PDB file of C-alpha atoms in Angstrom:
ATOM      1  CA  CYS A   1     104.623  77.022  89.730  1.00  0.00           C
ATOM      2  CA  SER A   2     101.009  76.801  88.680  1.00  0.00           C
ATOM      3  CA  LYS A   3      98.477  78.333  91.018  1.00  0.00           C
ATOM      4  CA  GLU A   4      97.322  74.902  92.214  1.00  0.00           C
ATOM      5  CA  ARG A   5     100.871  73.851  93.070  1.00  0.00           C
ATOM      6  CA  LYS A   6     102.263  77.106  94.493  1.00  0.00           C
ATOM      7  CA  GLN A   7     103.260  75.222  97.660  1.00  0.00           C
ATOM      8  CA  ASN A   8     105.955  73.486  95.592  1.00  0.00           C
ATOM      9  CA  CYS A   9     107.732  76.858  95.248  1.00  0.00           C
ATOM     10  CA  TYR A  10     107.959  77.210  99.038  1.00  0.00           C
ATOM     11  CA  ASP A  11     108.970  73.580  99.525  1.00  0.00           C
ATOM     12  CA  ASP A  12     111.753  73.968  96.943  1.00  0.00           C
ATOM     13  CA  PHE A  13     112.984  77.215  98.498  1.00  0.00           C
ATOM     14  CA  CYS A  14     113.178  75.632 101.961  1.00  0.00           C
ATOM     15  CA  ALA A  15     114.835  72.526 100.499  1.00  0.00           C
ATOM     16  CA  ALA A  16     117.503  74.763  98.954  1.00  0.00           C
ATOM     17  CA  ALA A  17     118.166  76.342 102.372  1.00  0.00           C
ATOM     18  CA  GLU A  18     118.377  72.890 103.950  1.00  0.00           C
ATOM     19  CA  HIS A  19     120.766  71.749 101.200  1.00  0.00           C
ATOM     20  CA  LEU A  20     123.100  74.693 101.841  1.00  0.00           C
ATOM     21  CA  GLN A  21     122.932  74.130 105.593  1.00  0.00           C
ATOM     22  CA  ASP A  22     123.494  70.348 105.303  1.00  0.00           C
ATOM     23  CA  ARG A  23     126.644  71.048 103.302  1.00  0.00           C
ATOM     24  CA  LYS A  24     127.846  73.553 105.915  1.00  0.00           C
ATOM     25  CA  TYR A  25     127.811  76.589 103.622  1.00  0.00           C
ATOM     26  CA  CYS A  26     125.645  78.227 106.268  1.00  0.00           C
ATOM     27  CA  SER A  27     123.475  77.378 109.255  1.00  0.00           C
ATOM     28  CA  PRO A  28     120.070  78.509 110.485  1.00  0.00           C
ATOM     29  CA  ALA A  29     121.944  81.072 112.599  1.00  0.00           C
ATOM     30  CA  THR A  30     123.550  82.595 109.494  1.00  0.00           C
ATOM     31  CA  THR A  31     120.853  82.233 106.834  1.00  0.00           C
ATOM     32  CA  THR A  32     119.022  85.383 105.757  1.00  0.00           C
ATOM     33  CA  ILE A  33     116.393  85.333 103.022  1.00  0.00           C
ATOM     34  CA  GLN A  34     115.212  88.294 100.995  1.00  0.00           C
ATOM     35  CA  GLY A  35     112.509  88.760  98.383  1.00  0.00           C
ATOM     36  CA  GLY A  36     110.488  91.551  96.838  1.00  0.00           C
ATOM     37  CA  SER A  37     106.942  91.612  95.490  1.00  0.00           C
ATOM     38  CA  ASN A  38     106.122  87.968  94.700  1.00  0.00           C
ATOM     39  CA  GLY A  39     109.472  87.161  96.326  1.00  0.00           C
ATOM     40  CA  GLY A  40     108.267  89.005  99.439  1.00  0.00           C
ATOM     41  CA  LEU A  41     105.359  86.566  99.556  1.00  0.00           C
ATOM     42  CA  LEU A  42     107.812  83.694  99.069  1.00  0.00           C
ATOM     43  CA  VAL A  43     110.072  84.607 101.992  1.00  0.00           C
ATOM     44  CA  ALA A  44     107.124  85.440 104.291  1.00  0.00           C
ATOM     45  CA  ALA A  45     105.451  82.113 103.536  1.00  0.00           C
ATOM     46  CA  CYS A  46     108.738  80.264 104.124  1.00  0.00           C
ATOM     47  CA  ALA A  47     109.259  82.079 107.427  1.00  0.00           C
ATOM     48  CA  ASN A  48     105.824  80.838 108.514  1.00  0.00           C
ATOM     49  CA  GLN A  49     106.350  77.296 107.314  1.00  0.00           C
ATOM     50  CA  ARG A  50     109.949  76.810 108.454  1.00  0.00           C
ATOM     51  CA  PRO A  51     110.961  79.499 110.971  1.00  0.00           C
ATOM     52  CA  ASP A  52     113.699  77.142 112.193  1.00  0.00           C
ATOM     53  CA  LEU A  53     115.674  77.510 108.924  1.00  0.00           C
ATOM     54  CA  PHE A  54     116.318  81.246 108.987  1.00  0.00           C
ATOM     55  CA  GLN A  55     117.948  83.875 111.180  1.00  0.00           C
ATOM     56  CA  ALA A  56     116.488  86.857 109.351  1.00  0.00           C
ATOM     57  CA  VAL A  57     113.834  87.584 106.728  1.00  0.00           C
ATOM     58  CA  LEU A  58     113.658  90.693 104.533  1.00  0.00           C
ATOM     59  CA  ALA A  59     110.223  90.750 102.887  1.00  0.00           C
ATOM     60  CA  GLN A  60     109.833  93.676 100.508  1.00  0.00           C
ATOM     61  CA  VAL A  61     106.474  94.913  99.149  1.00  0.00           C
ATOM     62  CA  GLY A  62     104.953  91.434  99.247  1.00  0.00           C
ATOM     63  CA  VAL A  63     101.425  90.171  98.708  1.00  0.00           C
ATOM     64  CA  MET A  64     100.773  88.985 102.259  1.00  0.00           C
ATOM     65  CA  ASP A  65      96.970  88.637 102.368  1.00  0.00           C
ATOM     66  CA  LEU A  66      96.076  86.006  99.798  1.00  0.00           C
ATOM     67  CA  LEU A  67      92.426  85.957 100.822  1.00  0.00           C
ATOM     68  CA  ARG A  68      91.782  89.621  99.960  1.00  0.00           C
ATOM     69  CA  PHE A  69      94.536  90.614  97.502  1.00  0.00           C
ATOM     70  CA  HIS A  70      92.088  90.700  94.596  1.00  0.00           C
ATOM     71  CA  LYS A  71      89.985  93.417  96.226  1.00  0.00           C
ATOM     72  CA  PHE A  72      92.652  96.152  96.021  1.00  0.00           C
ATOM     73  CA  THR A  73      94.067  98.097  93.050  1.00  0.00           C
ATOM     74  CA  ILE A  74      95.486  95.753  90.408  1.00  0.00           C
ATOM     75  CA  GLY A  75      95.220  92.665  92.633  1.00  0.00           C
ATOM     76  CA  HIS A  76      92.317  91.215  90.658  1.00  0.00           C
ATOM     77  CA  ALA A  77      94.750  90.537  87.806  1.00  0.00           C
ATOM     78  CA  TRP A  78      96.761  88.170  90.004  1.00  0.00           C
ATOM     79  CA  THR A  79      94.008  85.565  90.327  1.00  0.00           C
ATOM     80  CA  THR A  80      95.643  83.827  87.355  1.00  0.00           C
ATOM     81  CA  ASP A  81      98.824  83.491  89.464  1.00  0.00           C
ATOM     82  CA  PHE A  82      97.400  82.727  92.902  1.00  0.00           C
ATOM     83  CA  GLY A  83      93.815  81.619  92.257  1.00  0.00           C
ATOM     84  CA  ASN A  84      90.595  83.298  93.303  1.00  0.00           C
ATOM     85  CA  PRO A  85      89.905  82.960  97.033  1.00  0.00           C
ATOM     86  CA  ASP A  86      86.202  83.593  96.379  1.00  0.00           C
ATOM     87  CA  ILE A  87      86.032  80.194  94.625  1.00  0.00           C
ATOM     88  CA  ALA A  88      85.843  77.405  97.226  1.00  0.00           C
ATOM     89  CA  GLU A  89      88.144  74.975  95.382  1.00  0.00           C
ATOM     90  CA  GLU A  90      90.831  77.621  94.892  1.00  0.00           C
ATOM     91  CA  PHE A  91      90.443  78.913  98.455  1.00  0.00           C
ATOM     92  CA  GLN A  92      91.591  75.474  99.654  1.00  0.00           C
ATOM     93  CA  TYR A  93      95.062  75.806  98.138  1.00  0.00           C
ATOM     94  CA  ILE A  94      95.397  79.552  98.759  1.00  0.00           C
ATOM     95  CA  LEU A  95      94.705  79.546 102.513  1.00  0.00           C
ATOM     96  CA  PRO A  96      97.703  77.365 103.544  1.00  0.00           C
ATOM     97  CA  ILE A  97     100.194  79.729 101.857  1.00  0.00           C
ATOM     98  CA  SER A  98      98.693  83.103 102.842  1.00  0.00           C
ATOM     99  CA  PRO A  99     101.283  84.704 105.153  1.00  0.00           C
ATOM    100  CA  ILE A 100      98.920  86.640 107.419  1.00  0.00           C
ATOM    101  CA  HIS A 101      96.657  83.614 107.890  1.00  0.00           C
ATOM    102  CA  ASN A 102      99.399  81.184 108.901  1.00  0.00           C
ATOM    103  CA  VAL A 103     101.402  82.887 111.640  1.00  0.00           C
ATOM    104  CA  ARG A 104     101.751  80.344 114.459  1.00  0.00           C
ATOM    105  CA  GLN A 105     103.882  80.119 117.569  1.00  0.00           C
ATOM    106  CA  PRO A 106     106.750  77.737 116.647  1.00  0.00           C
ATOM    107  CA  THR A 107     106.722  74.515 118.661  1.00  0.00           C
ATOM    108  CA  GLY A 108     110.501  74.156 118.770  1.00  0.00           C
ATOM    109  CA  GLU A 109     110.335  70.612 117.415  1.00  0.00           C
ATOM    110  CA  ALA A 110     112.833  71.211 114.599  1.00  0.00           C
ATOM    111  CA  ASN A 111     115.648  72.968 116.470  1.00  0.00           C
ATOM    112  CA  GLY A 112     114.360  73.845 119.922  1.00  0.00           C
ATOM    113  CA  SER A 113     113.597  77.462 119.016  1.00  0.00           C
ATOM    114  CA  GLN A 114     110.148  78.763 119.809  1.00  0.00           C
ATOM    115  CA  GLN A 115     110.509  82.039 117.986  1.00  0.00           C
ATOM    116  CA  TYR A 116     110.392  83.392 114.490  1.00  0.00           C
ATOM    117  CA  PRO A 117     113.471  84.764 112.784  1.00  0.00           C
ATOM    118  CA  ALA A 118     114.024  88.507 112.848  1.00  0.00           C
ATOM    119  CA  ILE A 119     111.694  89.955 110.206  1.00  0.00           C
ATOM    120  CA  LEU A 120     111.881  93.299 108.424  1.00  0.00           C
ATOM    121  CA  ILE A 121     108.916  93.988 106.160  1.00  0.00           C
ATOM    122  CA  THR A 122     109.275  96.926 103.801  1.00  0.00           C
ATOM    123  CA  THR A 123     106.626  98.869 101.923  1.00  0.00           C
ATOM    124  CA  GLY A 124     106.090 102.171 100.157  1.00  0.00           C
ATOM    125  CA  ASP A 125     103.235 104.371 101.329  1.00  0.00           C
ATOM    126  CA  HIS A 126     102.199 105.057  97.705  1.00  0.00           C
ATOM    127  CA  ASP A 127     102.508 101.516  96.353  1.00  0.00           C
ATOM    128  CA  ASP A 128      99.607 101.041  93.954  1.00  0.00           C
ATOM    129  CA  ARG A 129     100.570  97.500  92.929  1.00  0.00           C
ATOM    130  CA  VAL A 130     100.814  95.841  96.327  1.00  0.00           C
ATOM    131  CA  VAL A 131      99.033  98.219  98.660  1.00  0.00           C
ATOM    132  CA  PRO A 132     100.816  98.821 101.984  1.00  0.00           C
ATOM    133  CA  LEU A 133      98.011  97.161 103.941  1.00  0.00           C
ATOM    134  CA  HIS A 134      99.602  93.799 103.072  1.00  0.00           C
ATOM    135  CA  SER A 135     102.788  94.702 104.945  1.00  0.00           C
ATOM    136  CA  HIS A 136     100.973  96.390 107.825  1.00  0.00           C
ATOM    137  CA  LYS A 137      98.598  93.459 108.340  1.00  0.00           C
ATOM    138  CA  LEU A 138     101.429  90.932 108.396  1.00  0.00           C
ATOM    139  CA  THR A 139     103.474  92.954 110.877  1.00  0.00           C
ATOM    140  CA  ALA A 140     100.415  93.415 113.102  1.00  0.00           C
ATOM    141  CA  THR A 141      99.600  89.696 112.935  1.00  0.00           C
ATOM    142  CA  LEU A 142     103.181  88.668 113.724  1.00  0.00           C
ATOM    143  CA  GLN A 143     103.315  91.005 116.711  1.00  0.00           C
ATOM    144  CA  HIS A 144      99.851  90.004 117.959  1.00  0.00           C
ATOM    145  CA  VAL A 145     100.461  86.244 117.742  1.00  0.00           C
ATOM    146  CA  LEU A 146     104.108  86.117 118.797  1.00  0.00           C
ATOM    147  CA  CYS A 147     104.697  89.053 121.164  1.00  0.00           C
ATOM    148  CA  TYR A 148     102.765  88.585 124.389  1.00  0.00           C
ATOM    149  CA  PRO A 149     103.841  88.792 128.052  1.00  0.00           C
ATOM    150  CA  GLY A 150     106.312  85.977 128.684  1.00  0.00           C
ATOM    151  CA  SER A 151     106.687  85.228 124.960  1.00  0.00           C
ATOM    152  CA  PRO A 152     109.899  83.514 123.820  1.00  0.00           C
ATOM    153  CA  GLN A 153     109.975  85.891 120.812  1.00  0.00           C
ATOM    154  CA  THR A 154     112.945  88.225 121.192  1.00  0.00           C
ATOM    155  CA  ASN A 155     113.827  88.671 117.517  1.00  0.00           C
ATOM    156  CA  PRO A 156     112.409  91.924 116.109  1.00  0.00           C
ATOM    157  CA  LEU A 157     109.303  91.906 113.885  1.00  0.00           C
ATOM    158  CA  ILE A 158     109.122  95.338 112.263  1.00  0.00           C
ATOM    159  CA  THR A 159     108.061  97.301 109.191  1.00  0.00           C
ATOM    160  CA  ARG A 160     110.005  99.932 107.290  1.00  0.00           C
ATOM    161  CA  ILE A 161     107.744 102.376 105.444  1.00  0.00           C
ATOM    162  CA  GLU A 162     109.261 104.439 102.664  1.00  0.00           C
ATOM    163  CA  VAL A 163     107.310 107.702 102.356  1.00  0.00           C
ATOM    164  CA  ARG A 164     106.490 109.167  98.963  1.00  0.00           C
ATOM    165  CA  ALA A 165     107.461 105.871  97.318  1.00  0.00           C
ATOM    166  CA  GLY A 166     105.700 103.134  95.407  1.00  0.00           C
ATOM    167  CA  HIS A 167     106.461  99.531  94.518  1.00  0.00           C
ATOM    168  CA  GLY A 168     110.139 100.227  93.879  1.00  0.00           C
ATOM    169  CA  ALA A 169     110.707 101.079  90.224  1.00  0.00           C
ATOM    170  CA  GLY A 170     111.713 104.679  89.683  1.00  0.00           C
ATOM    171  CA  LYS A 171     112.762 105.222  93.272  1.00  0.00           C
ATOM    172  CA  PRO A 172     115.391 107.976  93.602  1.00  0.00           C
ATOM    173  CA  THR A 173     118.945 106.758  94.195  1.00  0.00           C
ATOM    174  CA  ALA A 174     119.095 108.326  97.669  1.00  0.00           C
ATOM    175  CA  LYS A 175     116.000 106.350  98.750  1.00  0.00           C
ATOM    176  CA  VAL A 176     117.405 103.122  97.282  1.00  0.00           C
ATOM    177  CA  ILE A 177     120.669 103.626  99.177  1.00  0.00           C
ATOM    178  CA  ALA A 178     118.844 104.408 102.435  1.00  0.00           C
ATOM    179  CA  GLU A 179     116.627 101.323 102.091  1.00  0.00           C
ATOM    180  CA  ILE A 180     119.529  98.997 101.302  1.00  0.00           C
ATOM    181  CA  ALA A 181     121.535 100.452 104.187  1.00  0.00           C
ATOM    182  CA  ASP A 182     118.614  99.866 106.569  1.00  0.00           C
ATOM    183  CA  MET A 183     118.123  96.292 105.323  1.00  0.00           C
ATOM    184  CA  HIS A 184     121.823  95.443 105.637  1.00  0.00           C
ATOM    185  CA  THR A 185     121.964  97.027 109.071  1.00  0.00           C
ATOM    186  CA  PHE A 186     118.957  95.008 110.158  1.00  0.00           C
TER     187      PHE A 186
END
């Protein structure tokens, strides 16, 4: 997807989930989505846009703040992928897909549910590609917006932080096994 039409990626992903559910391969109660890095952004954006389609979301080391990503480490290089939020025209198509800027209480119109799916966000405390603040900010925003006294949100919204780890490549086998075990257990 070009940067101006990034929304098409999320629409297509949700359409694929709907297609599988319409054909009874799965249902919203049995559909889990998982993505890492740019895929972490994908699944987080889809959870925001269509929380009714998914039971669980595993978002790994994703770019979650599309309004400030370019201000940290190598993020400036991604403006060719996402656009530059400091340019007004590009800001207009970046804002609607930025995960931390689009967390909203579900209305329940689609399936009656007024909560988000269970979400596990993973990060490495030494990630120099997608700094951990992306994951922390999204978790904090989800909990702030959705978890208040009397909230219908009962599904967990949590972060898993791998210590002494980066973006994923080169991770020792024991850490990979522990992370996969935690994600599957979630």
